[in-house]
CSV table of C-alpha atoms and ligand atoms in Angstrom, one decimal:
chain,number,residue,atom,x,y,z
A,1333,UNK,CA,0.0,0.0,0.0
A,1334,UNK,CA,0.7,3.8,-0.5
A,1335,UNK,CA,3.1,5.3,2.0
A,1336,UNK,CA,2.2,8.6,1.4
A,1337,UNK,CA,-0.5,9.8,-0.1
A,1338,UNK,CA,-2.3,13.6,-0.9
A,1339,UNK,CA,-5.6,15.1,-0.6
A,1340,UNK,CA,-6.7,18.8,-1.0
A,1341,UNK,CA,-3.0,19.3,-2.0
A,1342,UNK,CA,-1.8,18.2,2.1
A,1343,UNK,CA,0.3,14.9,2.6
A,1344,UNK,CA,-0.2,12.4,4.7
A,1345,UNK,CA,2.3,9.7,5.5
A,1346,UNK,CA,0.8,5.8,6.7
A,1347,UNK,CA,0.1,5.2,9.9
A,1348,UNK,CA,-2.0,2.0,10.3
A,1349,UNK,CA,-1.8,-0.6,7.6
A,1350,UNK,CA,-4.4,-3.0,6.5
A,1351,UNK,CA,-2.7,-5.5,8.1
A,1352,UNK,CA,-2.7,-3.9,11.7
A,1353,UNK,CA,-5.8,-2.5,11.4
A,1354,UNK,CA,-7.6,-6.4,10.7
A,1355,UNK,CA,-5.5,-8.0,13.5
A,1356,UNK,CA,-6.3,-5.3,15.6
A,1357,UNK,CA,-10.1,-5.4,15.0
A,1358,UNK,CA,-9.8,-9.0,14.8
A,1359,UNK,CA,-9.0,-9.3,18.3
A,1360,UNK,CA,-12.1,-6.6,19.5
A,1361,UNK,CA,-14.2,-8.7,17.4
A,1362,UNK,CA,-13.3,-11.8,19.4
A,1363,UNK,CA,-13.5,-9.9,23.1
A,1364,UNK,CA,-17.0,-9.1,22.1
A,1365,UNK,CA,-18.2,-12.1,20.7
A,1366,UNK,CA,-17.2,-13.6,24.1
A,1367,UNK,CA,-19.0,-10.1,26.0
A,1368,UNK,CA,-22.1,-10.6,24.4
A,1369,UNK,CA,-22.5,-13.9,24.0
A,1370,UNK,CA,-27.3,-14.7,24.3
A,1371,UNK,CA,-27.2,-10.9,24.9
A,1372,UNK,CA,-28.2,-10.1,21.2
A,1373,UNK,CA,-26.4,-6.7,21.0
A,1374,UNK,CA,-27.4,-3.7,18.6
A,1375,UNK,CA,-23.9,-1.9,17.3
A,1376,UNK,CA,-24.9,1.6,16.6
A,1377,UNK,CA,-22.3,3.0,14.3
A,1378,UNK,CA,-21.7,6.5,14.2
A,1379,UNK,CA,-22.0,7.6,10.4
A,1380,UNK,CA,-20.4,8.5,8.4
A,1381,UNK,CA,-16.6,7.8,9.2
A,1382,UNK,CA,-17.1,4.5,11.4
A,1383,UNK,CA,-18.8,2.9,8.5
A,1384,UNK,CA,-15.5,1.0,7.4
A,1385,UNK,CA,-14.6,0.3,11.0
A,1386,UNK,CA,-18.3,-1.3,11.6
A,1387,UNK,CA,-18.8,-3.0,8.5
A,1388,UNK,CA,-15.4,-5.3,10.0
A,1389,UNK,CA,-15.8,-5.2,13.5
A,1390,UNK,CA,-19.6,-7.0,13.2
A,1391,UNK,CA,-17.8,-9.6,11.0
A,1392,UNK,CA,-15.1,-10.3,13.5
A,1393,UNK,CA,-17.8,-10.9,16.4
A,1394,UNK,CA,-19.0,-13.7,15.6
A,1395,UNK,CA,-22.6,-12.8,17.8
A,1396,UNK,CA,-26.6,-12.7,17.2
A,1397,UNK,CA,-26.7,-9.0,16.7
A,1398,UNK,CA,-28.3,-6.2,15.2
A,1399,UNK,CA,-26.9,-3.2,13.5
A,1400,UNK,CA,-28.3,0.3,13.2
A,1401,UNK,CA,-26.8,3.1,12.4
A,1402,UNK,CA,-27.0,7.4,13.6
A,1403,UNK,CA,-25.7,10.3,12.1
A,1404,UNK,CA,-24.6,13.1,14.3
A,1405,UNK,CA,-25.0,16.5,13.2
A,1406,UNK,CA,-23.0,18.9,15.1
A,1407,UNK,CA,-22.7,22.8,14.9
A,1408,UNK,CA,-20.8,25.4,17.9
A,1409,UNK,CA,-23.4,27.7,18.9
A,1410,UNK,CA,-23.2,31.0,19.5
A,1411,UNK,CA,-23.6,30.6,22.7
A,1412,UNK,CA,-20.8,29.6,24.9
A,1413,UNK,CA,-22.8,26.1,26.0
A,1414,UNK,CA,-20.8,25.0,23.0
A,1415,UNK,CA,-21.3,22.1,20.7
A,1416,UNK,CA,-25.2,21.1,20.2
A,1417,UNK,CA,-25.3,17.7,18.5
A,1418,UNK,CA,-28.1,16.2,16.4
A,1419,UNK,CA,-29.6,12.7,16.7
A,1420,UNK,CA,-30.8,11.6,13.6
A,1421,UNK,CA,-32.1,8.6,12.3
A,1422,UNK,CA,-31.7,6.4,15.1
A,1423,UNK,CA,-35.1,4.0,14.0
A,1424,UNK,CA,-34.4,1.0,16.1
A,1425,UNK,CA,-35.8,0.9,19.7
A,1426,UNK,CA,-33.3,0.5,22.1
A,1427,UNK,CA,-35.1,0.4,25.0
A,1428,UNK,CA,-33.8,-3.2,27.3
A,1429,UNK,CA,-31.1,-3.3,24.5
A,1430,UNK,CA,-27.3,-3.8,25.4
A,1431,UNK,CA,-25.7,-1.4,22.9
A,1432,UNK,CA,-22.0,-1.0,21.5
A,1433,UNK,CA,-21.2,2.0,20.3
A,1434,UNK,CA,-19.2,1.9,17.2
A,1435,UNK,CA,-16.9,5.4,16.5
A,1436,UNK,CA,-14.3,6.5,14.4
A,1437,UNK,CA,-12.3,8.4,16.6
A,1438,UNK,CA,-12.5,10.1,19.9
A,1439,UNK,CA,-10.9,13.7,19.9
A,1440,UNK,CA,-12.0,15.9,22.7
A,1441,UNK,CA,-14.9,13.8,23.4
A,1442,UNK,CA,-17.7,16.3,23.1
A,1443,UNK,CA,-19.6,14.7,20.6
A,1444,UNK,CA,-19.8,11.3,21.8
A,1445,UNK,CA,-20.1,12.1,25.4
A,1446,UNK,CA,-23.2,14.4,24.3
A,1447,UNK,CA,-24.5,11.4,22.4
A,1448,UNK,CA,-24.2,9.1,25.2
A,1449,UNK,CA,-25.7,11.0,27.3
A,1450,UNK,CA,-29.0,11.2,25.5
A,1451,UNK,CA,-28.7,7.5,24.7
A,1452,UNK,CA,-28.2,6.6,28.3
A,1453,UNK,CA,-31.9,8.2,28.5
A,1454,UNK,CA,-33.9,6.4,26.2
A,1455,UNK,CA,-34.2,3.2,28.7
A,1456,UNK,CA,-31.5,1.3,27.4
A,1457,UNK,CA,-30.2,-2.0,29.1
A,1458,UNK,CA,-26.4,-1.4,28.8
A,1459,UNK,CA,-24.2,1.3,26.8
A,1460,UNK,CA,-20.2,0.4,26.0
A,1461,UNK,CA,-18.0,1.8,23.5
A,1462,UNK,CA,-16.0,0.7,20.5
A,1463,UNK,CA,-13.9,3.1,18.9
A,1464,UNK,CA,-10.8,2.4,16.7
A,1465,UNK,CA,-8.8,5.6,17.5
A,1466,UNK,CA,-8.0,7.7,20.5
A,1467,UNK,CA,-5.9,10.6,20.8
A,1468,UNK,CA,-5.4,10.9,24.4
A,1469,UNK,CA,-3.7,14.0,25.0
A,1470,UNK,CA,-7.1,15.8,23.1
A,1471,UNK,CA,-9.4,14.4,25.4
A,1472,UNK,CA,-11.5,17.0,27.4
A,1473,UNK,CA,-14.4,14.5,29.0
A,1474,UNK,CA,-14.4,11.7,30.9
A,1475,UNK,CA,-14.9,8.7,28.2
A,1476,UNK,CA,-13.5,5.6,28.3
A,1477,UNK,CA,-13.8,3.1,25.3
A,1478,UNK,CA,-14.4,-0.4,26.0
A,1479,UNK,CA,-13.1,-1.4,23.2
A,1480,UNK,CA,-10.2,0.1,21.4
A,1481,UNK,CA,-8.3,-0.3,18.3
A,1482,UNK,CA,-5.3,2.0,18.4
A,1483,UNK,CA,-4.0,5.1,20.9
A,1484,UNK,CA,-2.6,7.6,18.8
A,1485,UNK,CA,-0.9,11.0,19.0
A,1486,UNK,CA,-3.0,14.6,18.2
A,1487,UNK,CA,-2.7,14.7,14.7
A,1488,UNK,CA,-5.2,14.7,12.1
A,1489,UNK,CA,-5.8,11.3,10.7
A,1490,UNK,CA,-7.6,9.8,7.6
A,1491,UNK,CA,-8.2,6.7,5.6
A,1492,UNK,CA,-10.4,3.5,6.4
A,1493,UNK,CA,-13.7,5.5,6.7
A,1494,UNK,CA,-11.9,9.1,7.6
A,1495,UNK,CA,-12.4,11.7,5.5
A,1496,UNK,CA,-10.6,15.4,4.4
A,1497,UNK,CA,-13.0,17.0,3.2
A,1498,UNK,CA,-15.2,14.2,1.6
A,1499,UNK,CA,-11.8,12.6,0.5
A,1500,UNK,CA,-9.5,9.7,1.6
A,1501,UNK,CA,-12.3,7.7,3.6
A,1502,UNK,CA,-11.7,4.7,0.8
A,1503,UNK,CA,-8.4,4.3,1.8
A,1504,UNK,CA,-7.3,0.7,3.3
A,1505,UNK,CA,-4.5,2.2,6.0
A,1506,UNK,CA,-4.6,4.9,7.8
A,1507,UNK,CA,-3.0,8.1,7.1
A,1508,UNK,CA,-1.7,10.8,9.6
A,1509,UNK,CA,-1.0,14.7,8.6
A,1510,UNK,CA,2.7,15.3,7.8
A,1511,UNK,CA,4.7,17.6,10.1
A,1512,UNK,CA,5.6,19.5,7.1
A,1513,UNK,CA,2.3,19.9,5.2
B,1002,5GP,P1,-14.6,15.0,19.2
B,1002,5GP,O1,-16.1,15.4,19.4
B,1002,5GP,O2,-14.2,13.8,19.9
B,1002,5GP,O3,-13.7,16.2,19.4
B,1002,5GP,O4,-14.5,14.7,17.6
B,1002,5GP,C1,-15.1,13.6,17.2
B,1002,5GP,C2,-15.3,13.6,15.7
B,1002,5GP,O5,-14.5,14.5,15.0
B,1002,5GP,C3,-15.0,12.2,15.1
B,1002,5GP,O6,-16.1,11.4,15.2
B,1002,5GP,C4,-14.5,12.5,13.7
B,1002,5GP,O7,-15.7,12.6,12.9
B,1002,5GP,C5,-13.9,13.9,13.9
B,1002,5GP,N1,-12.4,13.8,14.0
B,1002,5GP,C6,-11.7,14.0,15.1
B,1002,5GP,N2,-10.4,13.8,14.9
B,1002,5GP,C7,-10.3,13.5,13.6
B,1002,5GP,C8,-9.2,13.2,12.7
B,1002,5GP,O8,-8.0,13.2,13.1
B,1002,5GP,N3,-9.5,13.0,11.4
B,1002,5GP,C9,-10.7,13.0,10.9
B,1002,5GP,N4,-10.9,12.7,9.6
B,1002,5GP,N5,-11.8,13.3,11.7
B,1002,5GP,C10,-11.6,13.5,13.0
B,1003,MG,MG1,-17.1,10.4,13.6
């Protein structure tokens, strides 16, 4: 695979390869399986850049499950509450459900811990949290992911389901921002 790669005339060099990134969800896939084994678990993956990450994780756990998917909308106000997010599209009913959470990548943590937050209201049985990436040194709330793929340092990232501005989110690996772009 490409080392390096370009998008919206930035480069990126590889981070994660294909490789690492199966062996890696490989082994998430197998911790849930065992997790959730009779508990017939809905994964709710967080569109659009966990689609990738999703569409491998529920094939590694091998589990009666259900998956659904949500799109987060989320704007700053002008107000200095912050960051509003948007539920939408979440059709399934998730009330006595045991849910796993399927992100991307946790940054700060705003958006997800927002989203949790309502979802913890809707009567669900159980709540955890899958998320491939994690920059720890940009985290701001108190979120802990259940199960994670990869800690990584605050750069911006793309590639397998991440996007740049609509681009790169085909990409097998993933890519991180150069120093020098
Ligand atoms: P947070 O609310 O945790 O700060 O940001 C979460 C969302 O921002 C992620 O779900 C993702 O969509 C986006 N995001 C955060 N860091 C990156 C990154 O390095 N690359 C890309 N492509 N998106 C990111
Ligand atoms: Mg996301």
């Amino acid at each position: 695979m490409k080392k390096h790669i370009t998008a919206h005339g930035l480069s990126f060099e590889e981070l994660l390869d294909a490789p690492s990134l199966a062996a890696r969800i490989e082994a998430m896939g197998r911790q849930i399986q065992q997790d959730y084994q009779g508990k017939r678990p809905v994964f709710l993956c967080i569109l659009n850049g966990a689609f990738i990450f999703a569409a491998d994780l529920v094939r590694a756990a091998d589990v009666e499950c259900e998956l659904s998917f949500v799109k987060l909308s989320s704007y700053r106000g002008t107000q200095s509450t912050g960051q509003i997010s948007q539920l939408i599209g979440l059709d399934t009913d998730l009330r006595d459900r045991h849910v796993i959470v399927v992100e991307d990548i946790i940054d700060s943590g705003e958006t997800l811990n927002h989203f949790l937050a309502q979802l913890a209201q809707t009567g669900v049985a159980s709540i955890r949290l899958a998320a491939l990436l994690l920059k720890p040194t940009a985290l701001k709330y108190p979120l802990k992911a259940d199960y994670l793929g990869f800690e990584i340092e605050d750069r911006f990232v793309v590639g397998y389901g991440l996007d740049y501005d609509g681009l790169c989110r085909n990409l097998p690996s993933v890519y991180q921002l150069s120093v020098t772009s």
